[in-house]
mmCIF file of C-alpha atoms in Angstrom:
data_model
loop_
_atom_site.group_PDB
_atom_site.id
_atom_site.type_symbol
_atom_site.label_atom_id
_atom_site.label_comp_id
_atom_site.label_asym_id
_atom_site.label_seq_id
_atom_site.Cartn_x
_atom_site.Cartn_y
_atom_site.Cartn_z
ATOM 1 C CA MET A 1260 -19.456 68.547 -0.496
ATOM 2 C CA ASN A 1261 -19.037 64.865 0.357
ATOM 3 C CA PHE A 1262 -22.541 63.398 0.058
ATOM 4 C CA SER A 1263 -21.412 59.943 1.186
ATOM 5 C CA GLU A 1264 -20.532 61.310 4.605
ATOM 6 C CA VAL A 1265 -23.971 62.892 4.914
ATOM 7 C CA PHE A 1266 -25.849 59.712 4.061
ATOM 8 C CA LYS A 1267 -23.889 57.805 6.692
ATOM 9 C CA LEU A 1268 -26.081 59.652 9.184
ATOM 10 C CA SER A 1269 -28.948 57.219 8.805
ATOM 11 C CA GLY A 1270 -31.053 59.017 11.383
ATOM 12 C CA LEU A 1271 -31.349 62.122 9.191
ATOM 13 C CA LEU A 1272 -33.597 62.308 6.145
ATOM 14 C CA CYS A 1273 -32.263 65.617 4.901
ATOM 15 C CA LYS A 1274 -29.469 68.033 5.724
ATOM 16 C CA PHE A 1275 -28.152 71.376 4.557
ATOM 17 C CA SER A 1276 -24.730 71.478 2.971
ATOM 18 C CA PRO A 1277 -22.055 73.226 5.059
ATOM 19 C CA ASP A 1278 -22.184 76.363 2.882
ATOM 20 C CA GLY A 1279 -25.988 76.510 3.136
ATOM 21 C CA LYS A 1280 -26.490 76.554 -0.648
ATOM 22 C CA TYR A 1281 -27.973 73.086 -1.060
ATOM 23 C CA LEU A 1282 -30.723 71.138 0.634
ATOM 24 C CA LEU A 1283 -30.569 67.390 0.368
ATOM 25 C CA ARG A 1284 -33.715 65.486 -0.563
ATOM 26 C CA ILE A 1285 -34.803 61.862 -0.498
ATOM 27 C CA THR A 1286 -33.574 59.952 -3.525
ATOM 28 C CA VAL A 1287 -35.366 56.731 -4.481
ATOM 29 C CA TRP A 1288 -33.233 54.376 -6.572
ATOM 30 C CA SER A 1289 -34.814 51.458 -8.428
ATOM 31 C CA LEU A 1290 -32.506 48.441 -8.439
ATOM 32 C CA CYS A 1291 -34.574 46.872 -11.243
ATOM 33 C CA THR A 1292 -35.055 49.679 -13.774
ATOM 34 C CA LYS A 1293 -32.246 51.940 -12.486
ATOM 35 C CA SER A 1294 -34.698 54.837 -12.456
ATOM 36 C CA VAL A 1295 -34.341 57.652 -9.936
ATOM 37 C CA SER A 1296 -37.104 59.591 -8.180
ATOM 38 C CA TYR A 1297 -36.736 62.614 -5.927
ATOM 39 C CA ILE A 1298 -38.936 63.638 -3.012
ATOM 40 C CA LYS A 1299 -38.620 67.141 -1.604
ATOM 41 C CA TYR A 1300 -39.169 68.616 1.842
ATOM 42 C CA PRO A 1301 -38.382 65.605 4.088
ATOM 43 C CA LYS A 1302 -38.252 66.449 7.767
ATOM 44 C CA ALA A 1303 -35.136 65.576 9.735
ATOM 45 C CA CYS A 1304 -36.540 63.518 12.589
ATOM 46 C CA GLN A 1305 -35.717 60.137 14.066
ATOM 47 C CA GLN A 1306 -38.630 58.295 12.470
ATOM 48 C CA GLY A 1307 -39.807 60.352 9.532
ATOM 49 C CA VAL A 1308 -40.408 57.536 7.016
ATOM 50 C CA SER A 1309 -42.729 54.548 7.392
ATOM 51 C CA PHE A 1310 -43.761 51.841 4.914
ATOM 52 C CA THR A 1311 -46.892 49.738 5.126
ATOM 53 C CA ARG A 1312 -46.150 46.074 5.760
ATOM 54 C CA ASP A 1313 -47.266 45.052 2.254
ATOM 55 C CA GLY A 1314 -44.939 47.666 0.742
ATOM 56 C CA ARG A 1315 -47.681 49.462 -1.186
ATOM 57 C CA TYR A 1316 -47.475 52.855 0.506
ATOM 58 C CA MET A 1317 -44.861 55.066 2.109
ATOM 59 C CA ALA A 1318 -45.628 57.877 4.543
ATOM 60 C CA LEU A 1319 -43.146 60.741 4.756
ATOM 61 C CA ALA A 1320 -42.970 63.461 7.405
ATOM 62 C CA GLU A 1321 -42.423 66.902 5.890
ATOM 63 C CA ARG A 1322 -41.832 70.434 7.111
ATOM 64 C CA ARG A 1323 -43.074 73.319 4.981
ATOM 65 C CA ASP A 1324 -43.574 76.945 5.977
ATOM 66 C CA CYS A 1325 -43.064 76.160 9.678
ATOM 67 C CA GLN A 1326 -45.840 73.540 9.553
ATOM 68 C CA ASP A 1327 -45.692 69.737 9.798
ATOM 69 C CA HIS A 1328 -47.191 67.685 6.975
ATOM 70 C CA VAL A 1329 -47.442 64.031 5.962
ATOM 71 C CA SER A 1330 -47.340 62.827 2.372
ATOM 72 C CA VAL A 1331 -48.425 59.326 1.366
ATOM 73 C CA PHE A 1332 -46.813 57.902 -1.783
ATOM 74 C CA VAL A 1333 -47.636 54.847 -3.896
ATOM 75 C CA CYS A 1334 -44.441 52.804 -3.930
ATOM 76 C CA SER A 1335 -45.025 51.253 -7.361
ATOM 77 C CA ASP A 1336 -44.557 54.558 -9.214
ATOM 78 C CA TRP A 1337 -43.872 57.045 -6.358
ATOM 79 C CA GLN A 1338 -46.922 59.114 -7.179
ATOM 80 C CA LEU A 1339 -48.371 61.282 -4.422
ATOM 81 C CA LEU A 1340 -51.564 59.717 -3.052
ATOM 82 C CA ARG A 1341 -52.413 62.017 -0.129
ATOM 83 C CA HIS A 1342 -50.963 65.121 1.454
ATOM 84 C CA PHE A 1343 -52.232 66.599 4.716
ATOM 85 C CA ASP A 1344 -51.022 68.787 7.557
ATOM 86 C CA THR A 1345 -50.783 67.469 11.111
ATOM 87 C CA GLU A 1346 -51.798 69.103 14.372
ATOM 88 C CA THR A 1347 -48.290 68.894 15.815
ATOM 89 C CA GLN A 1348 -45.867 71.539 16.996
ATOM 90 C CA ASP A 1349 -42.748 69.587 16.037
ATOM 91 C CA LEU A 1350 -43.512 66.139 14.617
ATOM 92 C CA ALA A 1351 -41.137 63.507 16.022
ATOM 93 C CA GLY A 1352 -42.203 60.264 14.323
ATOM 94 C CA ILE A 1353 -44.727 58.329 12.253
ATOM 95 C CA GLU A 1354 -45.577 54.626 12.132
ATOM 96 C CA TRP A 1355 -48.106 52.628 10.090
ATOM 97 C CA ALA A 1356 -50.244 50.021 11.790
ATOM 98 C CA PRO A 1357 -49.339 46.538 10.486
ATOM 99 C CA ASN A 1358 -52.659 46.329 8.600
ATOM 100 C CA GLY A 1359 -51.830 49.578 6.780
ATOM 101 C CA CYS A 1360 -55.108 51.274 7.710
ATOM 102 C CA VAL A 1361 -53.983 53.721 10.406
ATOM 103 C CA LEU A 1362 -50.961 56.002 10.665
ATOM 104 C CA ALA A 1363 -49.758 57.002 14.134
ATOM 105 C CA VAL A 1364 -48.132 60.439 14.378
ATOM 106 C CA TRP A 1365 -46.567 61.723 17.583
ATOM 107 C CA ASP A 1366 -45.258 65.098 18.640
ATOM 108 C CA THR A 1367 -41.994 66.246 20.179
ATOM 109 C CA CYS A 1368 -41.113 65.055 23.679
ATOM 110 C CA LEU A 1369 -42.098 68.506 24.961
ATOM 111 C CA GLU A 1370 -45.720 67.900 23.944
ATOM 112 C CA TYR A 1371 -47.556 64.666 24.810
ATOM 113 C CA LYS A 1372 -49.694 64.092 21.730
ATOM 114 C CA VAL A 1373 -50.477 61.056 19.560
ATOM 115 C CA LEU A 1374 -52.575 61.558 16.420
ATOM 116 C CA LEU A 1375 -54.151 58.707 14.466
ATOM 117 C CA TYR A 1376 -54.902 59.237 10.774
ATOM 118 C CA SER A 1377 -56.636 57.084 8.187
ATOM 119 C CA LEU A 1378 -55.073 56.289 4.819
ATOM 120 C CA ASP A 1379 -56.970 59.179 3.212
ATOM 121 C CA GLY A 1380 -55.690 61.685 5.789
ATOM 122 C CA ARG A 1381 -58.711 61.900 8.108
ATOM 123 C CA LEU A 1382 -57.943 62.448 11.790
ATOM 124 C CA LEU A 1383 -59.464 59.475 13.613
ATOM 125 C CA SER A 1384 -58.450 60.314 17.155
ATOM 126 C CA ALA A 1385 -55.994 62.227 19.323
ATOM 127 C CA TYR A 1386 -54.588 61.088 22.662
ATOM 128 C CA CYS A 1387 -52.865 63.033 25.430
ATOM 129 C CA ALA A 1388 -52.020 61.427 28.785
ATOM 130 C CA TYR A 1389 -50.778 64.542 30.604
ATOM 131 C CA GLU A 1390 -49.426 68.054 30.078
ATOM 132 C CA TRP A 1391 -46.524 70.275 31.169
ATOM 133 C CA SER A 1392 -43.953 67.501 31.350
ATOM 134 C CA LEU A 1393 -41.753 65.436 29.039
ATOM 135 C CA GLY A 1394 -44.029 63.262 26.922
ATOM 136 C CA ILE A 1395 -43.552 60.417 24.435
ATOM 137 C CA LYS A 1396 -40.288 58.509 24.093
ATOM 138 C CA SER A 1397 -41.207 55.325 22.174
ATOM 139 C CA VAL A 1398 -44.161 53.909 20.224
ATOM 140 C CA ALA A 1399 -44.964 50.392 18.963
ATOM 141 C CA TRP A 1400 -47.927 48.713 17.256
ATOM 142 C CA SER A 1401 -48.964 45.165 18.038
ATOM 143 C CA PRO A 1402 -48.721 42.852 14.980
ATOM 144 C CA SER A 1403 -52.499 42.391 15.124
ATOM 145 C CA SER A 1404 -52.970 46.197 14.884
ATOM 146 C CA GLN A 1405 -55.307 45.969 17.889
ATOM 147 C CA PHE A 1406 -53.021 47.769 20.343
ATOM 148 C CA LEU A 1407 -50.769 50.800 20.279
ATOM 149 C CA ALA A 1408 -48.160 50.932 23.056
ATOM 150 C CA ILE A 1409 -46.827 54.359 24.040
ATOM 151 C CA GLY A 1410 -43.722 54.629 26.208
ATOM 152 C CA SER A 1411 -43.418 57.892 28.112
ATOM 153 C CA TYR A 1412 -40.830 59.824 30.071
ATOM 154 C CA ASP A 1413 -42.831 59.262 33.256
ATOM 155 C CA GLY A 1414 -41.726 55.606 33.207
ATOM 156 C CA LYS A 1415 -45.082 54.161 32.145
ATOM 157 C CA VAL A 1416 -46.393 52.343 29.080
ATOM 158 C CA ARG A 1417 -49.958 53.116 28.040
ATOM 159 C CA ILE A 1418 -51.917 50.731 25.815
ATOM 160 C CA LEU A 1419 -54.555 52.115 23.433
ATOM 161 C CA ASN A 1420 -57.186 49.903 21.789
ATOM 162 C CA HIS A 1421 -58.095 50.075 18.098
ATOM 163 C CA VAL A 1422 -61.866 50.398 18.610
ATOM 164 C CA THR A 1423 -62.187 53.599 20.634
ATOM 165 C CA TRP A 1424 -58.494 54.627 20.673
ATOM 166 C CA LYS A 1425 -58.785 55.022 24.436
ATOM 167 C CA MET A 1426 -56.323 53.753 27.022
ATOM 168 C CA ILE A 1427 -57.189 50.308 28.368
ATOM 169 C CA THR A 1428 -54.310 50.012 30.851
ATOM 170 C CA GLU A 1429 -50.950 51.421 31.852
ATOM 171 C CA PHE A 1430 -47.835 49.573 32.992
ATOM 172 C CA GLY A 1431 -45.505 51.064 35.591
ATOM 173 C CA HIS A 1432 -41.890 50.009 36.102
ATOM 174 C CA PRO A 1433 -41.174 49.997 39.849
ATOM 175 C CA ALA A 1434 -37.635 49.344 41.078
ATOM 176 C CA THR A 1435 -38.835 46.649 43.507
ATOM 177 C CA ILE A 1436 -40.748 43.499 42.526
ATOM 178 C CA ASN A 1437 -42.954 42.225 45.365
ATOM 179 C CA ASN A 1438 -45.504 40.035 43.578
ATOM 180 C CA PRO A 1439 -44.612 36.326 44.029
ATOM 181 C CA LYS A 1440 -46.422 35.477 40.773
ATOM 182 C CA ILE A 1441 -43.815 37.415 38.774
ATOM 183 C CA VAL A 1442 -40.735 35.412 37.774
ATOM 184 C CA VAL A 1443 -37.482 37.386 38.064
ATOM 185 C CA TYR A 1444 -34.459 35.963 36.238
ATOM 186 C CA LYS A 1445 -31.108 37.391 37.345
ATOM 187 C CA GLU A 1446 -27.961 36.870 35.309
ATOM 188 C CA ALA A 1447 -25.088 35.577 37.450
ATOM 189 C CA GLU A 1448 -21.575 34.371 36.761
ATOM 190 C CA LYS A 1449 -21.057 30.634 36.905
ATOM 191 C CA THR A 1450 -18.795 29.322 39.645
ATOM 192 C CA PRO A 1451 -16.188 26.971 38.135
ATOM 193 C CA ARG A 1452 -16.521 23.400 39.325
ATOM 194 C CA LEU A 1453 -13.379 21.684 40.620
ATOM 195 C CA ALA A 1454 -12.797 17.973 40.877
ATOM 196 C CA PRO A 1455 -12.530 16.606 44.443
ATOM 197 C CA GLY A 1456 -9.037 17.037 45.866
ATOM 198 C CA ARG A 1457 -7.955 19.592 43.251
ATOM 199 C CA LEU A 1458 -7.014 23.204 43.859
ATOM 200 C CA ALA A 1459 -7.500 26.188 41.591
ATOM 201 C CA PHE A 1460 -4.203 27.636 40.317
ATOM 202 C CA PRO A 1461 -3.676 30.925 38.472
ATOM 203 C CA PRO A 1462 -3.272 30.643 34.684
ATOM 204 C CA PRO A 1463 0.208 30.366 33.159
ATOM 205 C CA ARG A 1464 2.050 33.596 32.411
ATOM 206 C CA ALA A 1465 1.621 33.120 28.679
ATOM 207 C CA ALA A 1466 -2.140 33.030 29.034
ATOM 208 C CA ALA A 1467 -2.419 35.527 31.856
ATOM 209 C CA GLY A 1468 -2.928 38.436 29.471
ATOM 210 C CA VAL A 1469 -5.821 36.736 27.653
ATOM 211 C CA ALA A 1470 -9.071 37.380 29.481
ATOM 212 C CA SER A 1471 -11.516 34.604 28.734
ATOM 213 C CA PRO A 1472 -15.153 35.689 28.973
ATOM 214 C CA ALA A 1473 -16.869 34.546 32.127
ATOM 215 C CA GLU A 1474 -19.715 32.092 31.690
ATOM 216 C CA THR A 1475 -23.055 33.244 33.026
ATOM 217 C CA LYS A 1476 -26.388 31.682 33.841
ATOM 218 C CA TYR A 1477 -29.846 32.772 34.914
ATOM 219 C CA GLU A 1478 -31.045 32.290 38.464
ATOM 220 C CA ILE A 1479 -34.619 32.694 39.647
ATOM 221 C CA ALA A 1480 -34.644 35.309 42.399
ATOM 222 C CA SER A 1481 -36.941 35.246 45.394
ATOM 223 C CA VAL A 1482 -39.201 38.236 45.939
ATOM 224 C CA PRO A 1483 -38.921 40.950 46.969
ATOM 225 C CA VAL A 1484 -36.297 41.817 44.352
ATOM 226 C CA SER A 1485 -34.676 45.248 44.133
ATOM 227 C CA LEU A 1486 -33.530 46.112 40.615
ATOM 228 C CA GLN A 1487 -30.493 48.261 39.878
ATOM 229 C CA THR A 1488 -31.557 51.831 39.161
ATOM 230 C CA LEU A 1489 -29.751 54.720 37.514
ATOM 231 C CA LYS A 1490 -30.103 58.202 38.931
ATOM 232 C CA PRO A 1491 -30.515 60.641 36.026
ATOM 233 C CA VAL A 1492 -28.332 63.720 35.753
ATOM 234 C CA ALA A 1493 -30.775 66.600 35.992
ATOM 235 C CA ASP A 1494 -28.607 69.271 34.357
ATOM 236 C CA ARG A 1495 -27.895 67.368 31.120
ATOM 237 C CA ALA A 1496 -29.897 66.908 27.943
ATOM 238 C CA ASN A 1497 -31.590 63.589 27.120
ATOM 239 C CA PRO A 1498 -31.916 62.313 30.699
ATOM 240 C CA LYS A 1499 -31.829 58.555 31.243
ATOM 241 C CA ILE A 1500 -35.478 58.267 32.200
ATOM 242 C CA GLY A 1501 -38.608 56.894 30.602
ATOM 243 C CA ILE A 1502 -39.364 53.921 28.374
ATOM 244 C CA GLY A 1503 -36.562 53.818 25.841
ATOM 245 C CA ALA A 1504 -37.601 50.660 23.978
ATOM 246 C CA LEU A 1505 -40.675 48.462 23.585
ATOM 247 C CA ALA A 1506 -41.749 45.711 21.181
ATOM 248 C CA PHE A 1507 -44.625 43.241 20.805
ATOM 249 C CA SER A 1508 -44.120 39.528 20.203
ATOM 250 C CA PRO A 1509 -45.260 38.284 16.756
ATOM 251 C CA ASP A 1510 -48.426 36.726 18.216
ATOM 252 C CA SER A 1511 -49.240 39.945 20.153
ATOM 253 C CA TYR A 1512 -49.323 37.946 23.415
ATOM 254 C CA PHE A 1513 -46.303 39.637 25.016
ATOM 255 C CA LEU A 1514 -44.810 43.118 25.218
ATOM 256 C CA ALA A 1515 -41.133 43.664 26.059
ATOM 257 C CA THR A 1516 -40.058 47.017 27.505
ATOM 258 C CA ARG A 1517 -36.928 48.701 28.852
ATOM 259 C CA SER A 1518 -36.946 51.589 31.283
ATOM 260 C CA ASP A 1519 -33.876 53.788 30.873
ATOM 261 C CA SER A 1520 -33.773 54.435 34.620
ATOM 262 C CA VAL A 1521 -33.543 50.645 35.192
ATOM 263 C CA PRO A 1522 -31.127 49.949 32.311
ATOM 264 C CA ASN A 1523 -30.201 46.342 33.179
ATOM 265 C CA ALA A 1524 -33.761 44.995 33.137
ATOM 266 C CA VAL A 1525 -36.149 43.809 30.439
ATOM 267 C CA TRP A 1526 -39.806 43.688 31.424
ATOM 268 C CA ILE A 1527 -42.100 41.205 29.680
ATOM 269 C CA TRP A 1528 -45.839 41.812 29.984
ATOM 270 C CA ASP A 1529 -48.714 39.407 29.371
ATOM 271 C CA ILE A 1530 -51.051 41.331 27.059
ATOM 272 C CA GLN A 1531 -53.902 38.826 27.381
ATOM 273 C CA LYS A 1532 -54.018 39.241 31.167
ATOM 274 C CA LEU A 1533 -52.634 42.811 31.164
ATOM 275 C CA ARG A 1534 -50.063 42.114 33.866
ATOM 276 C CA LEU A 1535 -46.326 41.798 34.368
ATOM 277 C CA PHE A 1536 -45.181 38.275 33.515
ATOM 278 C CA VAL A 1537 -41.362 38.118 33.704
ATOM 279 C CA VAL A 1538 -38.433 40.414 34.497
ATOM 280 C CA LEU A 1539 -34.912 39.663 33.262
ATOM 281 C CA GLU A 1540 -32.092 41.517 35.020
ATOM 282 C CA GLN A 1541 -28.732 41.466 33.258
ATOM 283 C CA LEU A 1542 -25.271 42.167 34.636
ATOM 284 C CA SER A 1543 -24.831 45.000 32.099
ATOM 285 C CA PRO A 1544 -27.200 47.589 30.610
ATOM 286 C CA VAL A 1545 -29.433 46.253 27.846
ATOM 287 C CA ARG A 1546 -28.413 47.636 24.454
ATOM 288 C CA SER A 1547 -31.030 46.056 22.212
ATOM 289 C CA PHE A 1548 -33.703 43.374 22.026
ATOM 290 C CA GLN A 1549 -35.872 41.948 19.263
ATOM 291 C CA TRP A 1550 -38.564 39.280 18.968
ATOM 292 C CA ASP A 1551 -38.247 36.230 16.739
ATOM 293 C CA PRO A 1552 -40.632 36.937 13.809
ATOM 294 C CA GLN A 1553 -42.037 33.392 13.946
ATOM 295 C CA GLN A 1554 -42.567 32.686 17.646
ATOM 296 C CA PRO A 1555 -42.554 34.394 21.070
ATOM 297 C CA ARG A 1556 -38.793 34.224 21.574
ATOM 298 C CA LEU A 1557 -36.876 37.334 22.590
ATOM 299 C CA ALA A 1558 -33.188 37.942 21.817
ATOM 300 C CA ILE A 1559 -31.284 40.408 24.016
ATOM 301 C CA CYS A 1560 -27.772 41.877 23.868
ATOM 302 C CA THR A 1561 -25.895 43.991 26.417
ATOM 303 C CA GLY A 1562 -22.751 45.033 24.561
ATOM 304 C CA GLY A 1563 -20.791 41.947 25.648
ATOM 305 C CA GLY A 1564 -19.923 38.676 23.984
ATOM 306 C CA LYS A 1565 -23.208 36.937 24.773
ATOM 307 C CA VAL A 1566 -26.725 36.692 23.405
ATOM 308 C CA TYR A 1567 -29.646 36.028 25.725
ATOM 309 C CA LEU A 1568 -32.818 34.258 24.626
ATOM 310 C CA TRP A 1569 -36.130 34.152 26.466
ATOM 311 C CA SER A 1570 -39.299 32.219 25.671
ATOM 312 C CA PRO A 1571 -42.274 31.237 27.851
ATOM 313 C CA ALA A 1572 -40.436 27.956 28.490
ATOM 314 C CA GLY A 1573 -37.369 29.646 30.015
ATOM 315 C CA CYS A 1574 -34.237 31.601 29.177
ATOM 316 C CA VAL A 1575 -30.624 30.918 28.272
ATOM 317 C CA SER A 1576 -27.303 32.781 28.079
ATOM 318 C CA VAL A 1577 -25.079 31.887 25.120
ATOM 319 C CA GLN A 1578 -21.518 32.877 24.316
ATOM 320 C CA VAL A 1579 -21.104 34.129 20.746
ATOM 321 C CA PRO A 1580 -18.957 31.590 18.865
ATOM 322 C CA GLY A 1581 -15.813 32.916 17.249
ATOM 323 C CA GLU A 1582 -12.361 34.242 17.974
ATOM 324 C CA GLY A 1583 -11.573 37.422 19.844
ATOM 325 C CA ASP A 1584 -13.833 39.646 21.889
ATOM 326 C CA PHE A 1585 -16.989 40.191 19.829
ATOM 327 C CA GLN A 1586 -19.123 42.826 21.575
ATOM 328 C CA VAL A 1587 -22.741 42.577 20.441
ATOM 329 C CA LEU A 1588 -24.174 46.096 20.198
ATOM 330 C CA SER A 1589 -27.319 45.252 18.225
ATOM 331 C CA LEU A 1590 -29.008 42.259 16.650
ATOM 332 C CA CYS A 1591 -31.586 41.386 14.016
ATOM 333 C CA TRP A 1592 -33.590 38.219 13.297
ATOM 334 C CA HIS A 1593 -34.008 36.693 9.865
ATOM 335 C CA LEU A 1594 -37.643 36.659 8.762
ATOM 336 C CA ASN A 1595 -37.886 32.872 9.094
ATOM 337 C CA GLY A 1596 -36.466 32.982 12.631
ATOM 338 C CA ASP A 1597 -33.644 30.476 12.078
ATOM 339 C CA SER A 1598 -30.709 32.896 12.229
ATOM 340 C CA LEU A 1599 -29.499 36.067 13.926
ATOM 341 C CA ALA A 1600 -27.292 38.862 12.618
ATOM 342 C CA LEU A 1601 -25.127 40.260 15.426
ATOM 343 C CA LEU A 1602 -23.421 43.617 15.010
ATOM 344 C CA SER A 1603 -20.396 44.985 16.838
ATOM 345 C CA LYS A 1604 -18.661 48.298 16.245
ATOM 346 C CA ASP A 1605 -16.645 47.105 13.238
ATOM 347 C CA HIS A 1606 -17.881 43.580 12.442
ATOM 348 C CA PHE A 1607 -20.976 41.469 12.191
ATOM 349 C CA CYS A 1608 -21.615 37.811 12.872
ATOM 350 C CA LEU A 1609 -24.314 35.595 11.363
ATOM 351 C CA CYS A 1610 -25.440 32.847 13.743
ATOM 352 C CA PHE A 1611 -27.700 29.968 12.742
ATOM 353 C CA LEU A 1612 -29.952 28.201 15.217
ATOM 354 C CA GLU A 1613 -29.988 24.460 14.761
ATOM 355 C CA THR A 1614 -33.370 22.756 14.555
ATOM 356 C CA GLU A 1615 -34.632 20.245 17.102
ATOM 357 C CA ASP A 1616 -33.955 17.261 14.852
ATOM 358 C CA ARG A 1617 -30.217 17.950 15.057
ATOM 359 C CA VAL A 1618 -27.944 17.137 17.942
ATOM 360 C CA GLY A 1619 -27.847 20.154 20.260
ATOM 361 C CA THR A 1620 -28.630 23.719 19.305
ATOM 362 C CA ALA A 1621 -26.537 26.795 18.812
ATOM 363 C CA PHE A 1622 -28.552 28.797 21.310
ATOM 364 C CA GLY A 1623 -30.186 26.068 23.364
ATOM 365 C CA ARG A 1624 -33.561 24.408 23.015
ATOM 366 C CA PRO A 1625 -36.760 26.012 24.333
ATOM 367 C CA GLY A 1626 -37.083 25.114 27.976
ATOM 368 C CA ASP A 1627 -33.364 25.217 28.814
ATOM 369 C CA HIS A 1628 -32.605 26.963 32.117
ATOM 370 C CA THR A 1629 -28.875 27.613 32.313
#
């Protein structure tokens, strides 16, 4: 059995060997002491492992005797701290609150259920928005640990508070924006400017086969604005509906969301005022987005050769520097917020953002509208 091929499947925590004789387990390797620890019974789910932000504890989803469990380990010596069963039919994911005091556990998409446990395994609260329909698709904590955002297949985001664990508001994602107070940025291709008296000629034959990427800019659209929607295929698994991605800004002031039925748009919500603040509509479906860890600045990629940045001061479209056609499929900020790692199918690119005391910036200064 080729174990390296199995571990390439990063979404799986464990897997049976093809002959069914072996069950893989989690292996913890120490890069300092070269010691090895083994943890049995991990459950194969999309988000079955979660670490507290300070790195002291790890929660692991487990499946034993047809029952879901959660084990909490001390990361310093990998000793078991707590072990408890969960009131789920088929646990789909777990996530620690940033303060490390509460663990969110949610059930399969066939059962709308969010369970909140304390560090010692006590059930603090349970939340269910509706029944008899597809349920939870995405979950995110605010950095302050005050809010838990739950994205559902019904196209809404529900915000729970940390005091009563009740819903304080819900955000819908309509296909038409009518409110004039909401700013809608639409990506558009730039029209090349020609000098007076000059005509545009086709490129030479030698360069005709090289397709240069078109420059784009953001334009502020006038309401009402109709966003591009995607009609889901009803007879296929994993329909393109619901809230597929959501993330809070580092100051917990903003929440970015993406509805899979409106794939080209990113919705940015004002959490202080509990209202929609900005909508960004791209020319292509949004593949990934992530907040700058140091400030409310959102980076977006759509699978093309550009990176898009938004901040409360404005937004900018930037061509990825380099040779060839680099298609950005995902991205990740450095912890200090001064650089971005961009990933394509076979390569990655590390881009540094120049500071304000230098001449120009790699991705534009805050406030640029291009």
